[in-house]
Amino acid sequence: MSRPTSPAYKTRNWPSYNEALKRRGSLTIWFDPAMTWQAAPTGKRGRQPDYSDAAIQTCLTMKVLFGMALRQTTGFVESLLRLIGLNWAVPDFSTLSRRQKTLKVNIPYRGSDGPLHLLVDSTGIKVEGEG
């Protein structure tokens, strides 16, 4: 039994093709300065958490999106916040490791035609621009 031949596509508009390939790698990350990065007091006895769930989920989302280890994630988020000009402390890898057990980071993969926008604000994390 012979295998059917796949259709041959010829690129005729190279500038448009190159721009489309460049757009596939486009990523925009928005941090809302009004986001609650520090945790609110729980009212329970003992040490209070330093970072909000949104801060931990932000770091873990970066970890999942870019396939990094926890220490690399800490450095990546630190550098992002420094580039943006926000003077927020970043959770260390042991805090991320402990808190990831209770938080779920679920990012379904969907193909995109345009750039991916990751919005981080006071309501949480949103992934926009995926068609």
A tleap script that builds the chain and sets N, CA, C and O, in Angstrom:
source leaprc.protein.ff14SB
mol = sequence {
  NMET SER ARG PRO THR SER PRO ALA TYR LYS
  THR ARG ASN TRP PRO SER TYR ASN GLU ALA
  LEU LYS ARG ARG GLY SER LEU THR ILE TRP
  PHE ASP PRO ALA MET THR TRP GLN ALA ALA
  PRO THR GLY LYS ARG GLY ARG GLN PRO ASP
  TYR SER ASP ALA ALA ILE GLN THR CYS LEU
  THR MET LYS VAL LEU PHE GLY MET ALA LEU
  ARG GLN THR THR GLY PHE VAL GLU SER LEU
  LEU ARG LEU ILE GLY LEU ASN TRP ALA VAL
  PRO ASP PHE SER THR LEU SER ARG ARG GLN
  LYS THR LEU LYS VAL ASN ILE PRO TYR ARG
  GLY SER ASP GLY PRO LEU HIE LEU LEU VAL
  ASP SER THR GLY ILE LYS VAL GLU GLY GLU
  CGLY
}
set mol.1.N position { 0.844 -1.159 0.000 }
set mol.1.CA position { 0.000 0.000 0.000 }
set mol.1.C position { 0.899 1.233 0.000 }
set mol.1.O position { 1.807 1.349 0.822 }
set mol.2.N position { 0.642 2.135 -0.912 }
set mol.2.CA position { 1.498 3.317 -1.018 }
set mol.2.C position { 0.958 4.444 -0.135 }
set mol.2.O position { -0.241 4.546 0.123 }
set mol.3.N position { 1.870 5.262 0.304 }
set mol.3.CA position { 1.534 6.392 1.154 }
set mol.3.C position { 1.111 7.573 0.277 }
set mol.3.O position { 1.769 7.854 -0.725 }
set mol.4.N position { 0.026 8.270 0.632 }
set mol.4.CA position { -0.382 9.423 -0.177 }
set mol.4.C position { 0.653 10.547 -0.064 }
set mol.4.O position { 1.222 10.778 1.003 }
set mol.5.N position { 0.878 11.218 -1.148 }
set mol.5.CA position { 1.858 12.306 -1.138 }
set mol.5.C position { 1.234 13.543 -0.513 }
set mol.5.O position { 0.082 13.884 -0.782 }
set mol.6.N position { 2.009 14.198 0.315 }
set mol.6.CA position { 1.513 15.417 0.953 }
set mol.6.C position { 1.617 16.575 -0.033 }
set mol.6.O position { 2.509 16.594 -0.881 }
set mol.7.N position { 0.709 17.538 0.078 }
set mol.7.CA position { 0.751 18.657 -0.865 }
set mol.7.C position { 2.002 19.508 -0.635 }
set mol.7.O position { 2.436 19.698 0.501 }
set mol.8.N position { 2.560 20.004 -1.703 }
set mol.8.CA position { 3.745 20.855 -1.622 }
set mol.8.C position { 3.296 22.311 -1.610 }
set mol.8.O position { 2.614 22.774 -2.525 }
set mol.9.N position { 3.687 23.014 -0.571 }
set mol.9.CA position { 3.345 24.424 -0.455 }
set mol.9.C position { 4.560 25.250 -0.845 }
set mol.9.O position { 5.682 24.961 -0.430 }
set mol.10.N position { 4.330 26.253 -1.625 }
set mol.10.CA position { 5.405 27.136 -2.033 }
set mol.10.C position { 5.148 28.520 -1.450 }
set mol.10.O position { 4.077 29.102 -1.619 }
set mol.11.N position { 6.146 29.018 -0.771 }
set mol.11.CA position { 6.035 30.355 -0.206 }
set mol.11.C position { 6.302 31.365 -1.302 }
set mol.11.O position { 7.349 31.354 -1.949 }
set mol.12.N position { 5.326 32.239 -1.492 }
set mol.12.CA position { 5.475 33.232 -2.557 }
set mol.12.C position { 5.683 34.639 -2.002 }
set mol.12.O position { 6.216 35.508 -2.692 }
set mol.13.N position { 5.267 34.862 -0.765 }
set mol.13.CA position { 5.403 36.181 -0.163 }
set mol.13.C position { 6.334 36.064 1.048 }
set mol.13.O position { 5.868 35.944 2.181 }
set mol.14.N position { 7.626 36.099 0.812 }
set mol.14.CA position { 8.603 35.879 1.868 }
set mol.14.C position { 8.554 36.932 2.974 }
set mol.14.O position { 8.662 36.555 4.141 }
set mol.15.N position { 8.399 38.225 2.687 }
set mol.15.CA position { 8.324 39.194 3.788 }
set mol.15.C position { 7.155 38.919 4.739 }
set mol.15.O position { 7.306 39.020 5.956 }
set mol.16.N position { 6.001 38.575 4.187 }
set mol.16.CA position { 4.851 38.254 5.019 }
set mol.16.C position { 5.101 36.981 5.825 }
set mol.16.O position { 4.732 36.908 6.997 }
set mol.17.N position { 5.716 35.994 5.215 }
set mol.17.CA position { 6.030 34.738 5.886 }
set mol.17.C position { 7.005 34.972 7.042 }
set mol.17.O position { 6.821 34.424 8.128 }
set mol.18.N position { 8.035 35.780 6.813 }
set mol.18.CA position { 9.006 36.078 7.864 }
set mol.18.C position { 8.359 36.823 9.027 }
set mol.18.O position { 8.657 36.528 10.185 }
set mol.19.N position { 7.481 37.782 8.744 }
set mol.19.CA position { 6.783 38.510 9.803 }
set mol.19.C position { 5.885 37.577 10.607 }
set mol.19.O position { 5.791 37.712 11.827 }
set mol.20.N position { 5.232 36.646 9.947 }
set mol.20.CA position { 4.378 35.691 10.651 }
set mol.20.C position { 5.204 34.816 11.587 }
set mol.20.O position { 4.762 34.508 12.694 }
set mol.21.N position { 6.390 34.413 11.159 }
set mol.21.CA position { 7.259 33.617 12.027 }
set mol.21.C position { 7.737 34.426 13.214 }
set mol.21.O position { 7.845 33.897 14.320 }
set mol.22.N position { 8.024 35.696 13.005 }
set mol.22.CA position { 8.452 36.549 14.110 }
set mol.22.C position { 7.327 36.745 15.122 }
set mol.22.O position { 7.579 36.768 16.327 }
set mol.23.N position { 6.089 36.888 14.647 }
set mol.23.CA position { 4.954 37.090 15.543 }
set mol.23.C position { 4.686 35.854 16.398 }
set mol.23.O position { 4.137 35.976 17.493 }
set mol.24.N position { 5.055 34.688 15.929 }
set mol.24.CA position { 4.851 33.461 16.705 }
set mol.24.C position { 5.637 33.484 17.997 }
set mol.24.O position { 5.237 32.851 18.975 }
set mol.25.N position { 6.746 34.200 18.021 }
set mol.25.CA position { 7.573 34.270 19.217 }
set mol.25.C position { 7.312 35.489 20.067 }
set mol.25.O position { 8.064 35.751 21.006 }
set mol.26.N position { 6.264 36.247 19.766 }
set mol.26.CA position { 5.971 37.476 20.494 }
set mol.26.C position { 5.314 37.171 21.832 }
set mol.26.O position { 4.384 36.368 21.904 }
set mol.27.N position { 5.792 37.805 22.875 }
set mol.27.CA position { 5.250 37.624 24.217 }
set mol.27.C position { 5.223 38.977 24.904 }
set mol.27.O position { 6.226 39.691 24.908 }
set mol.28.N position { 4.094 39.333 25.480 }
set mol.28.CA position { 3.968 40.565 26.243 }
set mol.28.C position { 3.500 40.196 27.635 }
set mol.28.O position { 2.517 39.472 27.793 }
set mol.29.N position { 4.199 40.689 28.643 }
set mol.29.CA position { 3.835 40.433 30.032 }
set mol.29.C position { 3.512 41.770 30.671 }
set mol.29.O position { 4.345 42.677 30.685 }
set mol.30.N position { 2.291 41.893 31.206 }
set mol.30.CA position { 1.833 43.116 31.845 }
set mol.30.C position { 1.715 42.876 33.344 }
set mol.30.O position { 1.038 41.941 33.772 }
set mol.31.N position { 2.368 43.712 34.142 }
set mol.31.CA position { 2.225 43.666 35.590 }
set mol.31.C position { 1.463 44.907 36.020 }
set mol.31.O position { 1.846 46.022 35.667 }
set mol.32.N position { 0.400 44.729 36.771 }
set mol.32.CA position { -0.363 45.855 37.296 }
set mol.32.C position { 0.285 46.290 38.607 }
set mol.32.O position { 0.355 45.492 39.541 }
set mol.33.N position { 0.761 47.539 38.706 }
set mol.33.CA position { 1.390 47.989 39.955 }
set mol.33.C position { 0.441 47.964 41.143 }
set mol.33.O position { 0.899 47.952 42.285 }
set mol.34.N position { -0.865 47.955 40.910 }
set mol.34.CA position { -1.831 47.907 42.006 }
set mol.34.C position { -2.095 46.482 42.488 }
set mol.34.O position { -2.900 46.274 43.396 }
set mol.35.N position { -1.425 45.507 41.888 }
set mol.35.CA position { -1.620 44.108 42.275 }
set mol.35.C position { -1.184 43.892 43.719 }
set mol.35.O position { -0.192 44.467 44.166 }
set mol.36.N position { -1.930 43.061 44.447 }
set mol.36.CA position { -1.583 42.737 45.826 }
set mol.36.C position { -0.526 41.645 45.814 }
set mol.36.O position { -0.849 40.465 45.676 }
set mol.37.N position { 0.736 42.034 45.958 }
set mol.37.CA position { 1.843 41.094 45.920 }
set mol.37.C position { 2.104 40.518 47.312 }
set mol.37.O position { 2.449 39.345 47.450 }
set mol.38.N position { 1.937 41.353 48.343 }
set mol.38.CA position { 2.132 40.907 49.720 }
set mol.38.C position { 0.841 40.274 50.229 }
set mol.38.O position { -0.255 40.715 49.883 }
set mol.39.N position { 0.979 39.240 51.048 }
set mol.39.CA position { -0.201 38.533 51.555 }
set mol.39.C position { -0.884 39.339 52.649 }
set mol.39.O position { -0.228 40.018 53.438 }
set mol.40.N position { -2.193 39.257 52.687 }
set mol.40.CA position { -2.977 39.876 53.753 }
set mol.40.C position { -2.880 39.001 54.997 }
set mol.40.O position { -2.714 37.787 54.881 }
set mol.41.N position { -2.981 39.593 56.182 }
set mol.41.CA position { -2.940 38.783 57.409 }
set mol.41.C position { -4.081 37.765 57.435 }
set mol.41.O position { -5.219 38.073 57.081 }
set mol.42.N position { -3.752 36.557 57.859 }
set mol.42.CA position { -4.753 35.483 57.866 }
set mol.42.C position { -5.609 35.490 59.121 }
set mol.42.O position { -6.710 34.940 59.115 }
set mol.43.N position { -5.124 36.102 60.202 }
set mol.43.CA position { -5.857 36.101 61.459 }
set mol.43.C position { -5.607 34.856 62.286 }
set mol.43.O position { -6.171 34.714 63.370 }
set mol.44.N position { -4.771 33.951 61.795 }
set mol.44.CA position { -4.443 32.730 62.525 }
set mol.44.C position { -3.144 32.937 63.300 }
set mol.44.O position { -2.394 33.878 63.041 }
set mol.45.N position { -2.900 32.068 64.226 }
set mol.45.CA position { -1.661 32.129 64.993 }
set mol.45.C position { -0.501 31.634 64.152 }
set mol.45.O position { -0.692 30.858 63.216 }
set mol.46.N position { 0.685 32.075 64.481 }
set mol.46.CA position { 1.880 31.631 63.785 }
set mol.46.C position { 2.330 32.637 62.742 }
set mol.46.O position { 1.758 33.716 62.587 }
set mol.47.N position { 3.348 32.252 62.053 }
set mol.47.CA position { 3.919 33.147 61.052 }
set mol.47.C position { 2.947 33.350 59.893 }
set mol.47.O position { 2.350 32.399 59.389 }
set mol.48.N position { 2.807 34.580 59.494 }
set mol.48.CA position { 1.918 34.935 58.393 }
set mol.48.C position { 2.664 34.763 57.069 }
set mol.48.O position { 3.882 34.937 57.025 }
set mol.49.N position { 1.957 34.426 55.994 }
set mol.49.CA position { 2.634 34.310 54.694 }
set mol.49.C position { 3.101 35.681 54.209 }
set mol.49.O position { 2.438 36.693 54.434 }
set mol.50.N position { 4.252 35.696 53.542 }
set mol.50.CA position { 4.817 36.944 53.032 }
set mol.50.C position { 4.222 37.325 51.684 }
set mol.50.O position { 4.097 38.511 51.377 }
set mol.51.N position { 3.855 36.338 50.879 }
set mol.51.CA position { 3.428 36.587 49.504 }
set mol.51.C position { 1.996 36.112 49.292 }
set mol.51.O position { 1.576 35.094 49.841 }
set mol.52.N position { 1.262 36.863 48.491 }
set mol.52.CA position { -0.121 36.488 48.191 }
set mol.52.C position { -0.152 35.280 47.259 }
set mol.52.O position { 0.857 34.917 46.654 }
set mol.53.N position { -1.314 34.676 47.157 }
set mol.53.CA position { -1.479 33.555 46.227 }
set mol.53.C position { -1.228 34.005 44.791 }
set mol.53.O position { -0.698 33.246 43.980 }
set mol.54.N position { -1.611 35.240 44.482 }
set mol.54.CA position { -1.394 35.758 43.124 }
set mol.54.C position { 0.097 35.857 42.812 }
set mol.54.O position { 0.507 35.586 41.683 }
set mol.55.N position { 0.912 36.240 43.794 }
set mol.55.CA position { 2.359 36.326 43.578 }
set mol.55.C position { 2.946 34.942 43.333 }
set mol.55.O position { 3.770 34.766 42.436 }
set mol.56.N position { 2.531 33.970 44.118 }
set mol.56.CA position { 3.022 32.600 43.940 }
set mol.56.C position { 2.559 32.052 42.596 }
set mol.56.O position { 3.333 31.409 41.887 }
set mol.57.N position { 1.298 32.302 42.240 }
set mol.57.CA position { 0.779 31.797 40.970 }
set mol.57.C position { 1.484 32.466 39.789 }
set mol.57.O position { 1.708 31.827 38.761 }
set mol.58.N position { 1.831 33.736 39.924 }
set mol.58.CA position { 2.579 34.419 38.870 }
set mol.58.C position { 3.916 33.732 38.631 }
set mol.58.O position { 4.282 33.443 37.492 }
set mol.59.N position { 4.637 33.476 39.707 }
set mol.59.CA position { 5.938 32.819 39.577 }
set mol.59.C position { 5.798 31.416 39.000 }
set mol.59.O position { 6.580 31.016 38.137 }
set mol.60.N position { 4.803 30.668 39.475 }
set mol.60.CA position { 4.622 29.302 38.983 }
set mol.60.C position { 4.155 29.283 37.533 }
set mol.60.O position { 4.471 28.352 36.793 }
set mol.61.N position { 3.410 30.298 37.123 }
set mol.61.CA position { 3.000 30.393 35.725 }
set mol.61.C position { 4.218 30.600 34.836 }
set mol.61.O position { 4.333 29.986 33.775 }
set mol.62.N position { 5.126 31.470 35.273 }
set mol.62.CA position { 6.363 31.683 34.512 }
set mol.62.C position { 7.164 30.384 34.431 }
set mol.62.O position { 7.748 30.061 33.397 }
set mol.63.N position { 7.178 29.649 35.542 }
set mol.63.CA position { 7.904 28.379 35.574 }
set mol.63.C position { 7.343 27.407 34.540 }
set mol.63.O position { 8.094 26.772 33.799 }
set mol.64.N position { 6.003 27.295 34.496 }
set mol.64.CA position { 5.367 26.369 33.575 }
set mol.64.C position { 5.518 26.831 32.127 }
set mol.64.O position { 5.823 26.030 31.243 }
set mol.65.N position { 5.301 28.128 31.888 }
set mol.65.CA position { 5.373 28.658 30.521 }
set mol.65.C position { 6.734 28.465 29.879 }
set mol.65.O position { 6.831 28.106 28.706 }
set mol.66.N position { 7.790 28.705 30.656 }
set mol.66.CA position { 9.132 28.666 30.094 }
set mol.66.C position { 9.904 27.405 30.457 }
set mol.66.O position { 11.059 27.262 30.055 }
set mol.67.N position { 9.302 26.492 31.202 }
set mol.67.CA position { 9.940 25.221 31.520 }
set mol.67.C position { 11.210 25.372 32.343 }
set mol.67.O position { 12.226 24.742 32.050 }
set mol.68.N position { 11.149 26.207 33.371 }
set mol.68.CA position { 12.331 26.484 34.189 }
set mol.68.C position { 12.251 25.768 35.527 }
set mol.68.O position { 11.183 25.335 35.961 }
set mol.69.N position { 13.403 25.654 36.168 }
set mol.69.CA position { 13.455 25.158 37.533 }
set mol.69.C position { 13.069 26.303 38.476 }
set mol.69.O position { 12.983 27.455 38.050 }
set mol.70.N position { 12.838 25.987 39.755 }
set mol.70.CA position { 12.373 26.995 40.701 }
set mol.70.C position { 13.404 28.108 40.923 }
set mol.70.O position { 13.035 29.280 41.008 }
set mol.71.N position { 14.679 27.756 41.016 }
set mol.71.CA position { 15.707 28.794 41.207 }
set mol.71.C position { 15.797 29.700 39.990 }
set mol.71.O position { 15.960 30.912 40.132 }
set mol.72.N position { 15.695 29.134 38.806 }
set mol.72.CA position { 15.709 29.943 37.586 }
set mol.72.C position { 14.481 30.843 37.526 }
set mol.72.O position { 14.567 31.991 37.091 }
set mol.73.N position { 13.350 30.326 37.961 }
set mol.73.CA position { 12.120 31.110 37.969 }
set mol.73.C position { 12.259 32.321 38.871 }
set mol.73.O position { 11.831 33.418 38.512 }
set mol.74.N position { 12.856 32.129 40.045 }
set mol.74.CA position { 13.063 33.242 40.965 }
set mol.74.C position { 13.909 34.332 40.308 }
set mol.74.O position { 13.571 35.513 40.391 }
set mol.75.N position { 14.989 33.950 39.666 }
set mol.75.CA position { 15.840 34.923 38.992 }
set mol.75.C position { 15.138 35.596 37.832 }
set mol.75.O position { 15.322 36.793 37.607 }
set mol.76.N position { 14.330 34.839 37.087 }
set mol.76.CA position { 13.608 35.390 35.945 }
set mol.76.C position { 12.592 36.438 36.395 }
set mol.76.O position { 12.515 37.517 35.808 }
set mol.77.N position { 11.816 36.126 37.430 }
set mol.77.CA position { 10.812 37.067 37.919 }
set mol.77.C position { 11.491 38.295 38.522 }
set mol.77.O position { 11.008 39.414 38.350 }
set mol.78.N position { 12.609 38.095 39.228 }
set mol.78.CA position { 13.363 39.239 39.757 }
set mol.78.C position { 13.795 40.177 38.638 }
set mol.78.O position { 13.662 41.395 38.754 }
set mol.79.N position { 14.313 39.605 37.557 }
set mol.79.CA position { 14.778 40.440 36.451 }
set mol.79.C position { 13.600 41.134 35.756 }
set mol.79.O position { 13.734 42.283 35.335 }
set mol.80.N position { 12.448 40.462 35.628 }
set mol.80.CA position { 11.273 41.101 35.044 }
set mol.80.C position { 10.822 42.292 35.881 }
set mol.80.O position { 10.543 43.366 35.349 }
set mol.81.N position { 10.754 42.095 37.187 }
set mol.81.CA position { 10.315 43.183 38.062 }
set mol.81.C position { 11.315 44.340 38.050 }
set mol.81.O position { 10.918 45.503 38.127 }
set mol.82.N position { 12.595 44.030 37.957 }
set mol.82.CA position { 13.615 45.076 37.878 }
set mol.82.C position { 13.479 45.858 36.577 }
set mol.82.O position { 13.608 47.083 36.576 }
set mol.83.N position { 13.219 45.161 35.461 }
set mol.83.CA position { 13.034 45.843 34.178 }
set mol.83.C position { 11.812 46.755 34.192 }
set mol.83.O position { 11.827 47.831 33.594 }
set mol.84.N position { 10.764 46.326 34.869 }
set mol.84.CA position { 9.537 47.096 34.932 }
set mol.84.C position { 9.679 48.278 35.886 }
set mol.84.O position { 8.993 49.289 35.740 }
set mol.85.N position { 10.567 48.145 36.856 }
set mol.85.CA position { 10.751 49.211 37.827 }
set mol.85.C position { 9.947 49.024 39.099 }
set mol.85.O position { 9.746 49.980 39.849 }
set mol.86.N position { 9.483 47.809 39.353 }
set mol.86.CA position { 8.739 47.516 40.573 }
set mol.86.C position { 9.699 46.974 41.623 }
set mol.86.O position { 10.486 46.070 41.340 }
set mol.87.N position { 9.637 47.513 42.811 }
set mol.87.CA position { 10.537 47.116 43.887 }
set mol.87.C position { 9.852 46.102 44.802 }
set mol.87.O position { 9.691 46.350 45.997 }
set mol.88.N position { 9.452 44.971 44.246 }
set mol.88.CA position { 8.784 43.916 44.999 }
set mol.88.C position { 9.774 42.799 45.282 }
set mol.88.O position { 10.608 42.459 44.443 }
set mol.89.N position { 9.667 42.230 46.487 }
set mol.89.CA position { 10.474 41.061 46.818 }
set mol.89.C position { 9.891 39.844 46.113 }
set mol.89.O position { 8.675 39.736 45.952 }
set mol.90.N position { 10.756 38.935 45.697 }
set mol.90.CA position { 10.322 37.741 44.964 }
set mol.90.C position { 10.445 36.538 45.896 }
set mol.90.O position { 11.436 36.416 46.615 }
set mol.91.N position { 9.458 35.655 45.894 }
set mol.91.CA position { 9.546 34.456 46.740 }
set mol.91.C position { 10.746 33.600 46.353 }
set mol.91.O position { 11.045 33.424 45.172 }
set mol.92.N position { 11.426 33.073 47.364 }
set mol.92.CA position { 12.558 32.198 47.051 }
set mol.92.C position { 12.043 30.822 46.635 }
set mol.92.O position { 10.852 30.528 46.735 }
set mol.93.N position { 12.962 29.997 46.170 }
set mol.93.CA position { 12.559 28.715 45.585 }
set mol.93.C position { 11.910 27.798 46.608 }
set mol.93.O position { 11.024 27.020 46.254 }
set mol.94.N position { 12.328 27.869 47.878 }
set mol.94.CA position { 11.720 26.978 48.875 }
set mol.94.C position { 10.270 27.396 49.168 }
set mol.94.O position { 9.414 26.544 49.403 }
set mol.95.N position { 10.000 28.699 49.153 }
set mol.95.CA position { 8.625 29.166 49.332 }
set mol.95.C position { 7.765 28.721 48.164 }
set mol.95.O position { 6.641 28.260 48.359 }
set mol.96.N position { 8.286 28.855 46.949 }
set mol.96.CA position { 7.552 28.404 45.779 }
set mol.96.C position { 7.287 26.905 45.839 }
set mol.96.O position { 6.200 26.440 45.495 }
set mol.97.N position { 8.284 26.161 46.275 }
set mol.97.CA position { 8.148 24.707 46.355 }
set mol.97.C position { 7.060 24.310 47.348 }
set mol.97.O position { 6.252 23.423 47.070 }
set mol.98.N position { 7.041 24.969 48.507 }
set mol.98.CA position { 6.029 24.658 49.514 }
set mol.98.C position { 4.630 25.057 49.065 }
set mol.98.O position { 3.677 24.294 49.221 }
set mol.99.N position { 4.514 26.252 48.510 }
set mol.99.CA position { 3.190 26.775 48.180 }
set mol.99.C position { 2.614 26.180 46.898 }
set mol.99.O position { 1.402 26.237 46.689 }
set mol.100.N position { 3.459 25.610 46.033 }
set mol.100.CA position { 2.916 25.040 44.802 }
set mol.100.C position { 2.102 23.781 45.061 }
set mol.100.O position { 1.351 23.336 44.193 }
set mol.101.N position { 2.244 23.216 46.228 }
set mol.101.CA position { 1.461 22.026 46.564 }
set mol.101.C position { -0.019 22.353 46.725 }
set mol.101.O position { -0.877 21.501 46.495 }
set mol.102.N position { -0.317 23.596 47.124 }
set mol.102.CA position { -1.709 23.967 47.380 }
set mol.102.C position { -2.329 24.763 46.236 }
set mol.102.O position { -3.551 24.902 46.183 }
set mol.103.N position { -1.522 25.283 45.325 }
set mol.103.CA position { -2.042 26.063 44.199 }
set mol.103.C position { -1.965 25.251 42.919 }
set mol.103.O position { -1.016 24.495 42.706 }
set mol.104.N position { -2.966 25.412 42.074 }
set mol.104.CA position { -2.935 24.755 40.768 }
set mol.104.C position { -2.705 25.805 39.703 }
set mol.104.O position { -3.415 26.809 39.656 }
set mol.105.N position { -1.726 25.584 38.853 }
set mol.105.CA position { -1.478 26.459 37.714 }
set mol.105.C position { -1.895 25.681 36.486 }
set mol.105.O position { -1.231 24.722 36.093 }
set mol.106.N position { -2.990 26.092 35.884 }
set mol.106.CA position { -3.539 25.385 34.735 }
set mol.106.C position { -3.521 26.323 33.537 }
set mol.106.O position { -4.299 27.276 33.478 }
set mol.107.N position { -2.642 26.058 32.590 }
set mol.107.CA position { -2.555 26.857 31.381 }
set mol.107.C position { -2.799 25.929 30.201 }
set mol.107.O position { -1.884 25.230 29.767 }
set mol.108.N position { -4.022 25.911 29.677 }
set mol.108.CA position { -4.283 25.054 28.523 }
set mol.108.C position { -3.592 25.606 27.290 }
set mol.108.O position { -3.536 26.820 27.093 }
set mol.109.N position { -3.074 24.726 26.471 }
set mol.109.CA position { -2.400 25.154 25.255 }
set mol.109.C position { -3.417 25.280 24.137 }
set mol.109.O position { -4.195 24.362 23.875 }
set mol.110.N position { -3.399 26.418 23.489 }
set mol.110.CA position { -4.200 26.650 22.294 }
set mol.110.C position { -3.308 27.361 21.301 }
set mol.110.O position { -2.542 28.248 21.676 }
set mol.111.N position { -3.398 26.988 20.060 }
set mol.111.CA position { -2.610 27.650 19.033 }
set mol.111.C position { -3.013 29.107 18.906 }
set mol.111.O position { -4.177 29.449 19.113 }
set mol.112.N position { -2.066 29.966 18.569 }
set mol.112.CA position { -2.390 31.380 18.463 }
set mol.112.C position { -1.954 31.934 17.118 }
set mol.112.O position { -0.939 31.525 16.553 }
set mol.113.N position { -2.746 32.875 16.618 }
set mol.113.CA position { -2.405 33.560 15.380 }
set mol.113.C position { -1.616 34.829 15.663 }
set mol.113.O position { -0.839 35.272 14.817 }
set mol.114.N position { -1.797 35.411 16.814 }
set mol.114.CA position { -1.152 36.666 17.159 }
set mol.114.C position { -0.263 36.500 18.376 }
set mol.114.O position { 0.013 35.378 18.799 }
set mol.115.N position { 0.185 37.606 18.936 }
set mol.115.CA position { 1.055 37.534 20.105 }
set mol.115.C position { 0.298 37.073 21.344 }
set mol.115.O position { -0.922 37.212 21.427 }
set mol.116.N position { 1.023 36.531 22.291 }
set mol.116.CA position { 0.473 36.074 23.550 }
set mol.116.C position { 0.652 37.174 24.577 }
set mol.116.O position { 1.759 37.684 24.750 }
set mol.117.N position { -0.431 37.554 25.269 }
set mol.117.CA position { -0.384 38.581 26.299 }
set mol.117.C position { -0.674 37.917 27.633 }
set mol.117.O position { -1.725 37.300 27.807 }
set mol.118.N position { 0.249 38.041 28.574 }
set mol.118.CA position { 0.063 37.518 29.915 }
set mol.118.C position { -0.194 38.710 30.817 }
set mol.118.O position { 0.700 39.526 31.038 }
set mol.119.N position { -1.408 38.818 31.341 }
set mol.119.CA position { -1.812 39.951 32.165 }
set mol.119.C position { -1.781 39.537 33.620 }
set mol.119.O position { -2.410 38.550 34.002 }
set mol.120.N position { -1.054 40.283 34.434 }
set mol.120.CA position { -0.960 40.019 35.856 }
set mol.120.C position { -1.496 41.253 36.567 }
set mol.120.O position { -0.862 42.308 36.534 }
set mol.121.N position { -2.668 41.136 37.217 }
set mol.121.CA position { -3.236 42.268 37.924 }
set mol.121.C position { -3.828 41.799 39.242 }
set mol.121.O position { -3.597 40.666 39.664 }
set mol.122.N position { -4.585 42.665 39.887 }
set mol.122.CA position { -5.096 42.361 41.220 }
set mol.122.C position { -6.105 41.222 41.225 }
set mol.122.O position { -6.349 40.626 42.275 }
set mol.123.N position { -6.697 40.905 40.079 }
set mol.123.CA position { -7.665 39.815 40.026 }
set mol.123.C position { -7.024 38.459 39.702 }
set mol.123.O position { -7.691 37.426 39.757 }
set mol.124.N position { -5.755 38.467 39.371 }
set mol.124.CA position { -5.078 37.212 39.069 }
set mol.124.C position { -4.337 37.279 37.748 }
set mol.124.O position { -3.888 38.349 37.336 }
set mol.125.N position { -4.208 36.148 37.087 }
set mol.125.CA position { -3.449 36.026 35.864 }
set mol.125.C position { -4.392 35.668 34.734 }
set mol.125.O position { -5.224 34.771 34.871 }
set mol.126.N position { -4.265 36.369 33.615 }
set mol.126.CA position { -5.071 36.078 32.436 }
set mol.126.C position { -4.142 35.936 31.247 }
set mol.126.O position { -3.174 36.683 31.107 }
set mol.127.N position { -4.440 34.986 30.404 }
set mol.127.CA position { -3.696 34.804 29.159 }
set mol.127.C position { -4.606 35.277 28.044 }
set mol.127.O position { -5.686 34.721 27.847 }
set mol.128.N position { -4.184 36.296 27.313 }
set mol.128.CA position { -4.999 36.892 26.264 }
set mol.128.C position { -4.294 36.754 24.927 }
set mol.128.O position { -3.085 36.532 24.868 }
set mol.129.N position { -5.060 36.887 23.862 }
set mol.129.CA position { -4.484 36.917 22.529 }
set mol.129.C position { -4.283 35.560 21.894 }
set mol.129.O position { -3.440 35.406 21.010 }
set mol.130.N position { -5.040 34.586 22.328 }
set mol.130.CA position { -4.881 33.244 21.768 }
set mol.130.C position { -6.058 32.878 20.882 }
set mol.130.O position { -6.525 31.739 20.898 }
set mol.131.N position { -6.524 33.814 20.131 }
set mol.131.CA position { -7.590 33.537 19.178 }
set mol.131.C position { -8.886 33.427 19.762 }
set mol.131.O position { -9.865 33.194 19.053 }
savepdb mol mol.pdb
quit
